[in-house]
Coordinates of C-alpha atoms in Angstrom, one line a residue:
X8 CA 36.6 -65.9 -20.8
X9 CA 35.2 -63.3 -18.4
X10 CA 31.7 -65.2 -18.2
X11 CA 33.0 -67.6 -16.5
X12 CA 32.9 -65.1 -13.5
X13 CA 29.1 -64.4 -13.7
X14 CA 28.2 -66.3 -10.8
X15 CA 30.8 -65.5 -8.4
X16 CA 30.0 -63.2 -5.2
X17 CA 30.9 -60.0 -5.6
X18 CA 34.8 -58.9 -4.1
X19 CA 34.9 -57.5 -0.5
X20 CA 37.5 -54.8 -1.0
X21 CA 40.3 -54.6 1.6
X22 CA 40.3 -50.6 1.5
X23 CA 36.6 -50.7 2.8
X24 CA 37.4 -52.8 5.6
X25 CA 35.3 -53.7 8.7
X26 CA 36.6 -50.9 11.6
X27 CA 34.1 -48.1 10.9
X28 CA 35.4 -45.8 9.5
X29 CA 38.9 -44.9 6.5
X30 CA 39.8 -41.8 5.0
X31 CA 40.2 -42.3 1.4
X32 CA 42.5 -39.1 0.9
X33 CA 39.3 -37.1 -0.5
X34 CA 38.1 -35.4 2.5
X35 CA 34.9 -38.0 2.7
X36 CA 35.1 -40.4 5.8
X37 CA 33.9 -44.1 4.4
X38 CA 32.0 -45.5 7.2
X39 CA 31.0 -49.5 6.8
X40 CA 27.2 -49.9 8.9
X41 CA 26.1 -51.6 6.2
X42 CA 25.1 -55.4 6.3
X43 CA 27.5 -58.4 4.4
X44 CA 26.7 -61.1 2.3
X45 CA 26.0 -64.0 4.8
X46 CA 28.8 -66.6 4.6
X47 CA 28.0 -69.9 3.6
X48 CA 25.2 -68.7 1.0
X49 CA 25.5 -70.0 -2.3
X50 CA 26.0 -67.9 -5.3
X51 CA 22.7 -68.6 -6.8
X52 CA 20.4 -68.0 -4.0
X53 CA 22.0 -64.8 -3.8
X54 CA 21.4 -64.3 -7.7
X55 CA 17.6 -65.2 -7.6
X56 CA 16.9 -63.0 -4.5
X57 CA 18.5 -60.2 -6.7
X58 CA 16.8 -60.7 -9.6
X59 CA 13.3 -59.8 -7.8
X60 CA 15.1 -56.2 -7.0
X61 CA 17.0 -55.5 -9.8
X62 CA 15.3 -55.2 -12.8
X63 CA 16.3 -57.4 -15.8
X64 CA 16.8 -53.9 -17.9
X65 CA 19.6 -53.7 -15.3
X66 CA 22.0 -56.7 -16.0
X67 CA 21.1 -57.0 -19.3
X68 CA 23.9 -57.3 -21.7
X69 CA 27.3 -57.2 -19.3
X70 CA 26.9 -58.5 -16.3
X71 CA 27.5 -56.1 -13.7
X72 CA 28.6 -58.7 -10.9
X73 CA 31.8 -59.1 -12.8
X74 CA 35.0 -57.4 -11.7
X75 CA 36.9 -54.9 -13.8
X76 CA 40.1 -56.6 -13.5
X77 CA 38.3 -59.8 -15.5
X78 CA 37.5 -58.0 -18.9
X79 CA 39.4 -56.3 -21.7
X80 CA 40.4 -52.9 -22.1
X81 CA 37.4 -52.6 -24.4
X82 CA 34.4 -54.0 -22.4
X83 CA 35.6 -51.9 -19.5
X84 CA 33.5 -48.9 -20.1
X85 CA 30.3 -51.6 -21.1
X86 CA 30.8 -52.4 -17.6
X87 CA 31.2 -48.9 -16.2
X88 CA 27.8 -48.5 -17.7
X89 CA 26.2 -51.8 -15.9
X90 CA 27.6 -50.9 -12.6
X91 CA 26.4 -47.6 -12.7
X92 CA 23.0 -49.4 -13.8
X93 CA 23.0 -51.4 -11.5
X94 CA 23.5 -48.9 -8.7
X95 CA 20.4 -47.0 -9.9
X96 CA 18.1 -49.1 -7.8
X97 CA 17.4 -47.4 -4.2
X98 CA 17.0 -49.1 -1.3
X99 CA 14.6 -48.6 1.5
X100 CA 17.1 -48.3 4.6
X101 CA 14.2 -47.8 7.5
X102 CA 14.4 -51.5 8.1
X103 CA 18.5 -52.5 8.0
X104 CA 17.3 -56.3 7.6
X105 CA 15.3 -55.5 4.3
X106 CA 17.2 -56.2 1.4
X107 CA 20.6 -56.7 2.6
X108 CA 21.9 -59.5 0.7
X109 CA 20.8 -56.7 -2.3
X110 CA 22.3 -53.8 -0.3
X111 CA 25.6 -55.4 0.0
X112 CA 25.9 -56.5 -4.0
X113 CA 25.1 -52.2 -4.7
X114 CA 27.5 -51.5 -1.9
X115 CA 29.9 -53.7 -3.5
X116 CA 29.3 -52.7 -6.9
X117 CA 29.9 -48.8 -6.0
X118 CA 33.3 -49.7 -4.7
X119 CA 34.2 -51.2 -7.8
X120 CA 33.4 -47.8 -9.4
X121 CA 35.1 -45.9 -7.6
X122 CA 38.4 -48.1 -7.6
X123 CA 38.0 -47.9 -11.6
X124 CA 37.6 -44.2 -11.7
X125 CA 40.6 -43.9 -9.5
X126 CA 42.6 -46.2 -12.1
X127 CA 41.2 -44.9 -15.5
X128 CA 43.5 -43.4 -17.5
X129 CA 41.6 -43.4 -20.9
X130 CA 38.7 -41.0 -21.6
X131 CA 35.1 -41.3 -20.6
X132 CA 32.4 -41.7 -23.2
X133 CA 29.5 -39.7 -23.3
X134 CA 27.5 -42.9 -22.7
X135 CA 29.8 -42.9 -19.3
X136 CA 29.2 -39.6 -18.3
X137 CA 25.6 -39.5 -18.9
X138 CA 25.0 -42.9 -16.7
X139 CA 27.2 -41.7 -13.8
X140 CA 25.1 -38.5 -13.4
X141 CA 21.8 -40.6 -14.2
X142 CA 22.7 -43.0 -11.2
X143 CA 24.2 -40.5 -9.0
X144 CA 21.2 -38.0 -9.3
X145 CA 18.6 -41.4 -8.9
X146 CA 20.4 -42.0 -5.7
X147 CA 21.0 -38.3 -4.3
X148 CA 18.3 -36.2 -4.9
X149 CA 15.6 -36.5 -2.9
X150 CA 12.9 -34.2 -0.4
X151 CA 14.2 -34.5 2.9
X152 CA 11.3 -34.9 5.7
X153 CA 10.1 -32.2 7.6
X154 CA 12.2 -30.5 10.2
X155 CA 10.2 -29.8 13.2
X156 CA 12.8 -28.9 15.3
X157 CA 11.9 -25.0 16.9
X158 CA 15.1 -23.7 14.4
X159 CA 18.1 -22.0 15.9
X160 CA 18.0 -19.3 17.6
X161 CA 20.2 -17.0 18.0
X162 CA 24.5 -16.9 18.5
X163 CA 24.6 -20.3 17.1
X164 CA 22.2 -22.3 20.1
X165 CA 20.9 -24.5 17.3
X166 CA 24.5 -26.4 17.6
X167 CA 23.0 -27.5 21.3
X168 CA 20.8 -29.9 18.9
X169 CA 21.9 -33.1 18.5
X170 CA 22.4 -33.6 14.6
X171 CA 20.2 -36.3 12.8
X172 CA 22.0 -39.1 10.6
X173 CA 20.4 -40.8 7.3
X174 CA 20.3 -44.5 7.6
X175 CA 21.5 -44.6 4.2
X176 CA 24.5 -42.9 4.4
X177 CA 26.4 -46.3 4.0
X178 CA 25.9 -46.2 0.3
X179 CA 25.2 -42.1 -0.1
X180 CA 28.6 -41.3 1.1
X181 CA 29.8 -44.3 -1.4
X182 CA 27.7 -42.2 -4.2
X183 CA 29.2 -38.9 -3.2
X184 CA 32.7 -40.5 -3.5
X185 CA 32.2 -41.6 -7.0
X186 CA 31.1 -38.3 -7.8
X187 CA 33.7 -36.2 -6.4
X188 CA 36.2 -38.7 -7.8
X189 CA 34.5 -38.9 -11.4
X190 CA 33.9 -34.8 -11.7
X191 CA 37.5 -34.6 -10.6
X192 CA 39.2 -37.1 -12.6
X193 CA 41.4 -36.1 -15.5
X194 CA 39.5 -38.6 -17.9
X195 CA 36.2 -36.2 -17.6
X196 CA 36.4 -34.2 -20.5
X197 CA 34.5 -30.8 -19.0
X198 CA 33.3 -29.7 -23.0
X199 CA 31.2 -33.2 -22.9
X200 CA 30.4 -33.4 -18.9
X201 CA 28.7 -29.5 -18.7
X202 CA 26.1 -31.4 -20.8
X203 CA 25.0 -34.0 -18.9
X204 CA 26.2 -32.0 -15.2
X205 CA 23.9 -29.3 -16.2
X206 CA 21.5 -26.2 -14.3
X207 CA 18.9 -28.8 -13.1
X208 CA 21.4 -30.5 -11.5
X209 CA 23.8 -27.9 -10.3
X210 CA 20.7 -26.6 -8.2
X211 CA 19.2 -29.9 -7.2
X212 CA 22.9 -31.0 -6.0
X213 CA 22.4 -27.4 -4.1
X214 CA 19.3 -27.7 -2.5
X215 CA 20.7 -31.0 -0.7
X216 CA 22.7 -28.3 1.6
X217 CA 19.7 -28.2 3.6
X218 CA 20.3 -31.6 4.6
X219 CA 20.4 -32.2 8.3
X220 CA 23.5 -34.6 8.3
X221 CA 26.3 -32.9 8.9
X222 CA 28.6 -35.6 6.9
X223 CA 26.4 -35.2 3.5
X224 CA 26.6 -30.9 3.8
X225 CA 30.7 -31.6 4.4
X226 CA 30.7 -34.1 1.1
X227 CA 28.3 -31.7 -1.2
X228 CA 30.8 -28.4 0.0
X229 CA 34.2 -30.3 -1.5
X230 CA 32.1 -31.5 -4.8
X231 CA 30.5 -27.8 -4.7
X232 CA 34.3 -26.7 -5.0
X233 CA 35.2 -29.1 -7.5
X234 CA 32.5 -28.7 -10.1
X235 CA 32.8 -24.9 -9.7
X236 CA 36.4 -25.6 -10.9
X237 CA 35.5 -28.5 -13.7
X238 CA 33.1 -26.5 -15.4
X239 CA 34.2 -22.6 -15.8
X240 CA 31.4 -22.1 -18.1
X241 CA 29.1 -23.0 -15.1
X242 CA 30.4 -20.5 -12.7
X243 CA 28.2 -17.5 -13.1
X244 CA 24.8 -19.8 -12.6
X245 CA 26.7 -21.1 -9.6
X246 CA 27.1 -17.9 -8.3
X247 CA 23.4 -16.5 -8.9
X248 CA 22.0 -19.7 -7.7
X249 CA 24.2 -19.6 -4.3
X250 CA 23.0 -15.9 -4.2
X251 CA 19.8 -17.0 -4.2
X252 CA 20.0 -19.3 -1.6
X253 CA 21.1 -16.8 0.9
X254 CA 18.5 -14.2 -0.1
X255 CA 15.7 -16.7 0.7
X256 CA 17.1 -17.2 4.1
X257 CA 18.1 -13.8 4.7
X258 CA 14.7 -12.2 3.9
X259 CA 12.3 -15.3 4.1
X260 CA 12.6 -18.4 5.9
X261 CA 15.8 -17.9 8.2
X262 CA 16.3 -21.7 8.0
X263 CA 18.6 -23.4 6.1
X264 CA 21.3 -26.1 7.7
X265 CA 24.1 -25.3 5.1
X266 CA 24.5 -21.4 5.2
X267 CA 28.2 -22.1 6.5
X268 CA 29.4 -24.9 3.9
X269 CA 28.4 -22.5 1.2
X270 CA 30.2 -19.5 2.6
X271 CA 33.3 -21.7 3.5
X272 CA 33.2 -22.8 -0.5
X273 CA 32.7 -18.9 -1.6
X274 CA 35.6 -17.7 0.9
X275 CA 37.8 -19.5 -1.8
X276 CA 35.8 -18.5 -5.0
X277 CA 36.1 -15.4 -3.5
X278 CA 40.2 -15.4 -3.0
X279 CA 40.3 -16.7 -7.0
X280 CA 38.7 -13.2 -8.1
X281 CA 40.4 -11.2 -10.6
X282 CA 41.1 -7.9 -10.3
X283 CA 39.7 -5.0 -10.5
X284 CA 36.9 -6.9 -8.8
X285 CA 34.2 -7.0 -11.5
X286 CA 30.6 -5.2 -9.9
X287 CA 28.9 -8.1 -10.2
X288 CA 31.1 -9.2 -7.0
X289 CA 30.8 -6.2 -5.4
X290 CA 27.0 -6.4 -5.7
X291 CA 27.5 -10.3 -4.4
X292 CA 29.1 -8.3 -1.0
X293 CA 27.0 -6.0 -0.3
X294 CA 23.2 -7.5 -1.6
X295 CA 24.1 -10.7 -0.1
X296 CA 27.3 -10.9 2.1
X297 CA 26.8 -8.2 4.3
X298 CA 22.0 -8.6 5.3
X299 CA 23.7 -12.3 6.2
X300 CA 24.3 -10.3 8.9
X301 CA 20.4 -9.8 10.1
X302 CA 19.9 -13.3 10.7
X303 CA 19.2 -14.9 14.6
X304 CA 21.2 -17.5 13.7
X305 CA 24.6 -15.9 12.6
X306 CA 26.7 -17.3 15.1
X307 CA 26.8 -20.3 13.6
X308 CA 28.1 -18.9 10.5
X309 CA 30.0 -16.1 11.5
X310 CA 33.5 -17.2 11.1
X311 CA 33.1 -18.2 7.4
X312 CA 31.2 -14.9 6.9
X313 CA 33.7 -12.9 8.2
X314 CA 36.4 -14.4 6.5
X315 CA 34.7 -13.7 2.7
X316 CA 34.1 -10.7 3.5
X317 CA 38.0 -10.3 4.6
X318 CA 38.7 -11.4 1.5
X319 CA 37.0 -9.2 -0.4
X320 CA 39.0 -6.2 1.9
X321 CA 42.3 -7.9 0.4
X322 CA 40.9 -7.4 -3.0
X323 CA 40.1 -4.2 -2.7
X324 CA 40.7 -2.4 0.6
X325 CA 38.7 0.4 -0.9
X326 CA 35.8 -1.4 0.6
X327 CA 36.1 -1.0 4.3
X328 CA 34.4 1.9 4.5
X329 CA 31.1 0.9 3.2
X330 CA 31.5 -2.7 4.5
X331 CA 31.6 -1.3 8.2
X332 CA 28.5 1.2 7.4
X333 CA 26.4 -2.0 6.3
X334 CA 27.4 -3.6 9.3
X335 CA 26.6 -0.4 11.2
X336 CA 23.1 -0.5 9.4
X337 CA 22.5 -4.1 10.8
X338 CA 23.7 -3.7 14.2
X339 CA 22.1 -5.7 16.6
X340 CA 20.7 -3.8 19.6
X341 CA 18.8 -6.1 21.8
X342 CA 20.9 -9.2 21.1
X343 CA 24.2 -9.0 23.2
X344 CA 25.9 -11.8 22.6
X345 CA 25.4 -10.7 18.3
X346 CA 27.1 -7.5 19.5
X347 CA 29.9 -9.2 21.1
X348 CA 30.1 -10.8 17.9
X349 CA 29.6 -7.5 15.4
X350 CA 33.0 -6.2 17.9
X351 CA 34.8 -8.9 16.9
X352 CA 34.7 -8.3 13.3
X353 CA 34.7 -4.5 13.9
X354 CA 37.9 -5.5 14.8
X355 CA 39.2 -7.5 12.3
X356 CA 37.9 -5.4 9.2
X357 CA 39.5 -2.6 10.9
X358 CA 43.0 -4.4 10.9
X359 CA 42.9 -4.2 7.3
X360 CA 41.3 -0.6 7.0
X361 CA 43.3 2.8 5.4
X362 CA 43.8 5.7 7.1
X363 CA 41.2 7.7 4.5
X364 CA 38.7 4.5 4.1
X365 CA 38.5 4.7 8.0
X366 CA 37.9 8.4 7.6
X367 CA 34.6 8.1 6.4
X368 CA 33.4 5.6 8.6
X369 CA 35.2 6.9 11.9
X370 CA 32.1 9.2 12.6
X371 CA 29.2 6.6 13.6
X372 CA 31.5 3.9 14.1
X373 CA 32.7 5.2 17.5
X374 CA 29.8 6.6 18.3
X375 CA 28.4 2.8 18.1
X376 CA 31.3 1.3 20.0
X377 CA 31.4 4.3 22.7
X378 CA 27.6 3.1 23.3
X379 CA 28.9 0.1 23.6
X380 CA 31.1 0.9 26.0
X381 CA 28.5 2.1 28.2
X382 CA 26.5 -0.9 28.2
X383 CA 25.3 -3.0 31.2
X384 CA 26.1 -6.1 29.5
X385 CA 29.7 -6.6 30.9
X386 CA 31.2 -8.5 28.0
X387 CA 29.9 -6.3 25.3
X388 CA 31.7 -3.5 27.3
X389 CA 34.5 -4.9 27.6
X390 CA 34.7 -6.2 24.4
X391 CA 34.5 -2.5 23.0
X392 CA 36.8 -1.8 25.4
X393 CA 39.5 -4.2 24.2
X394 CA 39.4 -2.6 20.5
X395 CA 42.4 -0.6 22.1
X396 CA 44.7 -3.3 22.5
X397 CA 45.0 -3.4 19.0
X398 CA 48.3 -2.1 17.6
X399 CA 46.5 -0.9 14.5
X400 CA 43.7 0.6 15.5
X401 CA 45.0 2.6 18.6
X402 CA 47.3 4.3 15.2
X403 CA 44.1 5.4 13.3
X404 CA 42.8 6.5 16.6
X405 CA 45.8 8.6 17.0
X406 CA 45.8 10.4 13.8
X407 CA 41.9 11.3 14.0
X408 CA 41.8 11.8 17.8
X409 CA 40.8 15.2 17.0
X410 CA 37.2 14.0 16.5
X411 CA 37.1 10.2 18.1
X412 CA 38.3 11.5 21.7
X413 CA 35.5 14.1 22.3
X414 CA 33.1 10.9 21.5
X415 CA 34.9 8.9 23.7
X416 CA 36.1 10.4 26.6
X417 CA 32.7 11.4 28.1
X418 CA 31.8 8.0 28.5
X419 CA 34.4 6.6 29.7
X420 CA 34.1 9.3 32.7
X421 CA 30.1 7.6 32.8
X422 CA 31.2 4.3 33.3
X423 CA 33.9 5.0 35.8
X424 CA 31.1 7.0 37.7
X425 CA 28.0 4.4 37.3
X426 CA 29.7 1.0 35.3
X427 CA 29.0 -2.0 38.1
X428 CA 31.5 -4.5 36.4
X429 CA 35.1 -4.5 38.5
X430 CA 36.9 -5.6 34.9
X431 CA 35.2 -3.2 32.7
X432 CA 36.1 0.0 35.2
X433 CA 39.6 -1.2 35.1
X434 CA 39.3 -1.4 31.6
X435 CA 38.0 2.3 31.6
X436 CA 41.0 3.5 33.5
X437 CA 43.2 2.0 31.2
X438 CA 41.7 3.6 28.2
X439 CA 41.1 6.5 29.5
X440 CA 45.2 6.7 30.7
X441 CA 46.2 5.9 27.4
X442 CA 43.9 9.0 25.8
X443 CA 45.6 11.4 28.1
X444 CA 49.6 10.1 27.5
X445 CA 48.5 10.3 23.5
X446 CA 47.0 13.7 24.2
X447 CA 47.4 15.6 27.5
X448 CA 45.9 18.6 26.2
X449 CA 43.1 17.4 24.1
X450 CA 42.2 14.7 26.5
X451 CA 42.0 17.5 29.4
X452 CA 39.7 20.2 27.2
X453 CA 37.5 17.0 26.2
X454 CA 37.2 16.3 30.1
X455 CA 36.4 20.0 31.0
X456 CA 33.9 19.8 28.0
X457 CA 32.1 16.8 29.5
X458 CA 32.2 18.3 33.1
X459 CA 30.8 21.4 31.8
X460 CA 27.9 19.9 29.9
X461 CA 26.8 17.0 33.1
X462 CA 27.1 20.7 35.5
X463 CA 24.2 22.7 33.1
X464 CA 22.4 19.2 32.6
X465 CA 22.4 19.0 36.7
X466 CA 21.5 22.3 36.3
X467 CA 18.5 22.0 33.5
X468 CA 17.3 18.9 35.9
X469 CA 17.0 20.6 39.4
X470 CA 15.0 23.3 36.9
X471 CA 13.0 21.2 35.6
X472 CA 12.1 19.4 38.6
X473 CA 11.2 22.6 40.2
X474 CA 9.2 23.9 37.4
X475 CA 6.9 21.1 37.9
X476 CA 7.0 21.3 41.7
X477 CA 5.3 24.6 41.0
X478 CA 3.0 23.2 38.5
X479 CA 1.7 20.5 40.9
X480 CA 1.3 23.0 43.4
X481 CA -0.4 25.3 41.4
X482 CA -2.8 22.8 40.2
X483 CA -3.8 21.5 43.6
X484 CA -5.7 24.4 44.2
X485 CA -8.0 24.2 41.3
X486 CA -11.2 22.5 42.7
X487 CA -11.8 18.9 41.8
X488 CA -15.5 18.4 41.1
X489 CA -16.5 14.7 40.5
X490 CA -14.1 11.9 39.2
X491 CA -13.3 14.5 36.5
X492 CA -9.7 14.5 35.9
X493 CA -7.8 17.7 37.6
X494 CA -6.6 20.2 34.8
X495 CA -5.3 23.2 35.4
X496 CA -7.5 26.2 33.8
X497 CA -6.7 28.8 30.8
X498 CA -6.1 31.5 33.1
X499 CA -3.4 29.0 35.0
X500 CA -1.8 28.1 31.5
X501 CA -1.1 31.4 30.0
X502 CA -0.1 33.4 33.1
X503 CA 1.0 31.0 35.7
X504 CA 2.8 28.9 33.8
X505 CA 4.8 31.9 31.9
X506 CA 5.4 32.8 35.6
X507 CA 6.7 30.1 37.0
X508 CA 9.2 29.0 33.9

């Protein structure tokens, strides 16, 4: 009976619609850019000028035109097969009027996948499997062109640039949808799809991060997630393949467009760890997690960075210490606004820091942020300055103030002497009040301390200054013969000079 149906057009589905853009519940925005069938045309023109773009290999047997709902039970995964055929055939999208009437039939054809792989209830054959991730890895995997934008530079600028689209998202994001929906469905079996879903295309499926189009990184990052949690026997490659990723950009090219979809995916791989956290993950945080600090272009990852790496504090708070000495080792010191940022996270790791983790870090830490505090750059003063409205951190401060006030409290007395910004002095003051109420005693022998060491460096520099008065004087009455430089003789070095210091 269902042959009857071989010449009729192809359905338009109501869910695709004709107003842009539907979510389908998936987290992947259907847009609809693509061209339509014209009206009017008759079925078998439109069969002819498909049959010189599809192969005949293509609807051979089934024909794919037909709709699910129009064949048994039995033939249902026969046509699963020709659809997914069918939808091998790529399109050159350069020229939207190319093609179209052929466009539309794949367009159509994908949606009638993914409407069956919604429905299916009964289990995939192998024959299934292997054509979806034949056609989806026909249609996905490709070289992108050449980027010849200048590349981002640093605190996240790169987000001024305008992002660049693929014309042939219309059906890639169709592709992607199947696939999400297919590695996700319940009639995968995972024993049989690891086979066919393998290494090769694991990576190639990763190397499409680098894609410039925002709306392909956002669809890879939720199938990313899902195949990581199809195929458990996958998970370790996953891992070392991510990890090498970042170590390429982190120590070669320091370009790569999806840096912050992976981290977003491996803040929740990352939250799934068992504990005690195995040292392969602890090796993943500080080979990989913490030099993805270096980078120019960390601002535009930072908030996914920081949040793995919080997650691995929740695992095992054991870690703060020598999380906040990489970050110390990476510091960036001619690139304010990265400081501003390093502060911030300071911050945050600190939040979740033990009183004898933050012991062995105390030491350099606030000696960093008390340079930090001097600095001419208002906002990284101040923001080193407003570690101290934090609840927790003014608490360790407390309890170790025996060491982290006599690194403090000097320069705080430098900035309210030489700072120029109006809000950082105030800030100063403020600090500087709350170190004497928590200490009156200590904070006063710290200031002596300080007052004593600027009097015998004031001292040191009017002696130093006179020393070399001396020198110059002394040396301007050794004759200058020629342009010969003027040095001062043996006679003048040994004695004079042992005189006059």
């Amino acid at each position: 009976m269902w042959k009857q149906f071989l010449s009729k057009l192809p359905r338009k589905s109501s869910a695709s619609g004709d107003s842009g853009q539907c979510s389908n519940g998936t987290g992947i925005q259907r847009t609809t850019s693509c061209g339509s069938i014209p009206p009017g045309r008759p079925a078998s023109a439109i069969r002819r000028m498909s049959s010189a773009v599809f192969p005949s290999s293509v609807v051979a047997g089934i024909e794919p035109l037909v709709s699910f709902k129009d064949v048994p039970n039995s033939e249902k995964q026969n046509l699963f097969v020709s659809k997914l055929s069918l939808c091998c055939v790529v399109f050159d999208f350069s020229d939207p009027n190319k093609s179209s009437v052929e466009k539309d039939i794949k367009r159509q054809a994908l949606l009638d996948l993914i409407e069956f792989v919604e429905s299916s209830s009964s289990r995939f054959s192998e024959a299934a499997i292997a054509a979806c991730a034949r056609m989806c890895a026909i249609n996905l995997f490709r070289a992108f062109p050449p980027n010849y934008r200048s590349g981002s530079s640093g605190g996240g600028e790169g987000d001024e640039d305008e992002p660049m689209f693929d014309p042939a998202w219309c059906h890639l994001q169709l592709v992607y949808e199947l696939l999400l929906k297919f590695i996700g469905s319940s009639s995968l079996d995972a024993k049989v799809g690891k086979k066919h879903f393998d290494h090769s295309f694991i990576v190639k499926l990763l190397n499409l991060l680098d894609s410039e189009d925002p709306r392909e990184r956002d669809c890879l990052k939720t199938i990313l997630h899902r195949v990581y949690g199809k195929f458990m026997v996958h998970r370790p490659f996953i891992r070392k393949a991510v990890s090498n990723i970042f170590y390429q950009f982190v120590f070669e090219t320091d370009r790569h467009n999806g840096i912050a979809e992976l981290l977003e995916v491996f803040g929740s791989v990352i939250s799934g760890f068992a504990l005690p956290l195995k040292e392969e993950h602890k090796i993943f945080l500080w080979r990989v997690l913490i030099p993805l600090h270096k980078p120019k272009s960390v601002g535009s990852y930072l908030q996914q960075l920081t949040y793995c790496v919080t997650q691995f504090l929740e695992k095992d708070p054991k870690l703060a210490s020598s999380v906040i000495i990489g970050l110390l080792r990476y510091w960036p010191i001619t690139n304010c606004q990265k400081e501003v940022m390093f502060l911030s996270e300071i911050e945050e790791i600190l939040e979740s820091t033990s009183q004898a983790e933050f012991q062995k870090c105390m030491v350099p830490l606030f000696r960093r942020i008390a340079h930090c505090i001097t600095s001419s750059h208002f906002q990284v003063a101040e923001r080193a300055l407003f570690v101290w409205n934090n609840d927790h951190i003014i608490s360790l401060i407390a309890q170790n103030r025996q060491v982290i006030m006599p690194l403090v409290v000097p320069v705080l007395e430098q900035n309210i002497q030489n700072h120029w910004n109006q809000a950082v002095l105030n800030l100063t003051m403020n600090v500087k009040k709350m170190f004497s109420e928590m200490d009156e005693d200590l904070f006063s022998s710290c200031l002596d301390k300080y007052k004593e060491d600027e009097e015998k460096r004031a001292s040191l520099e009017v002696k130093r200054k006179l020393t070399w008065e001396k020198l110059e004087s002394a040396a301007a009455f050794q004759p200058a013969t020629g342009h010969t430089a003027v040095l001062v003789g043996h006679q003048l070095s040994a004695n004079m000079i042992a005189t006059l210091i």
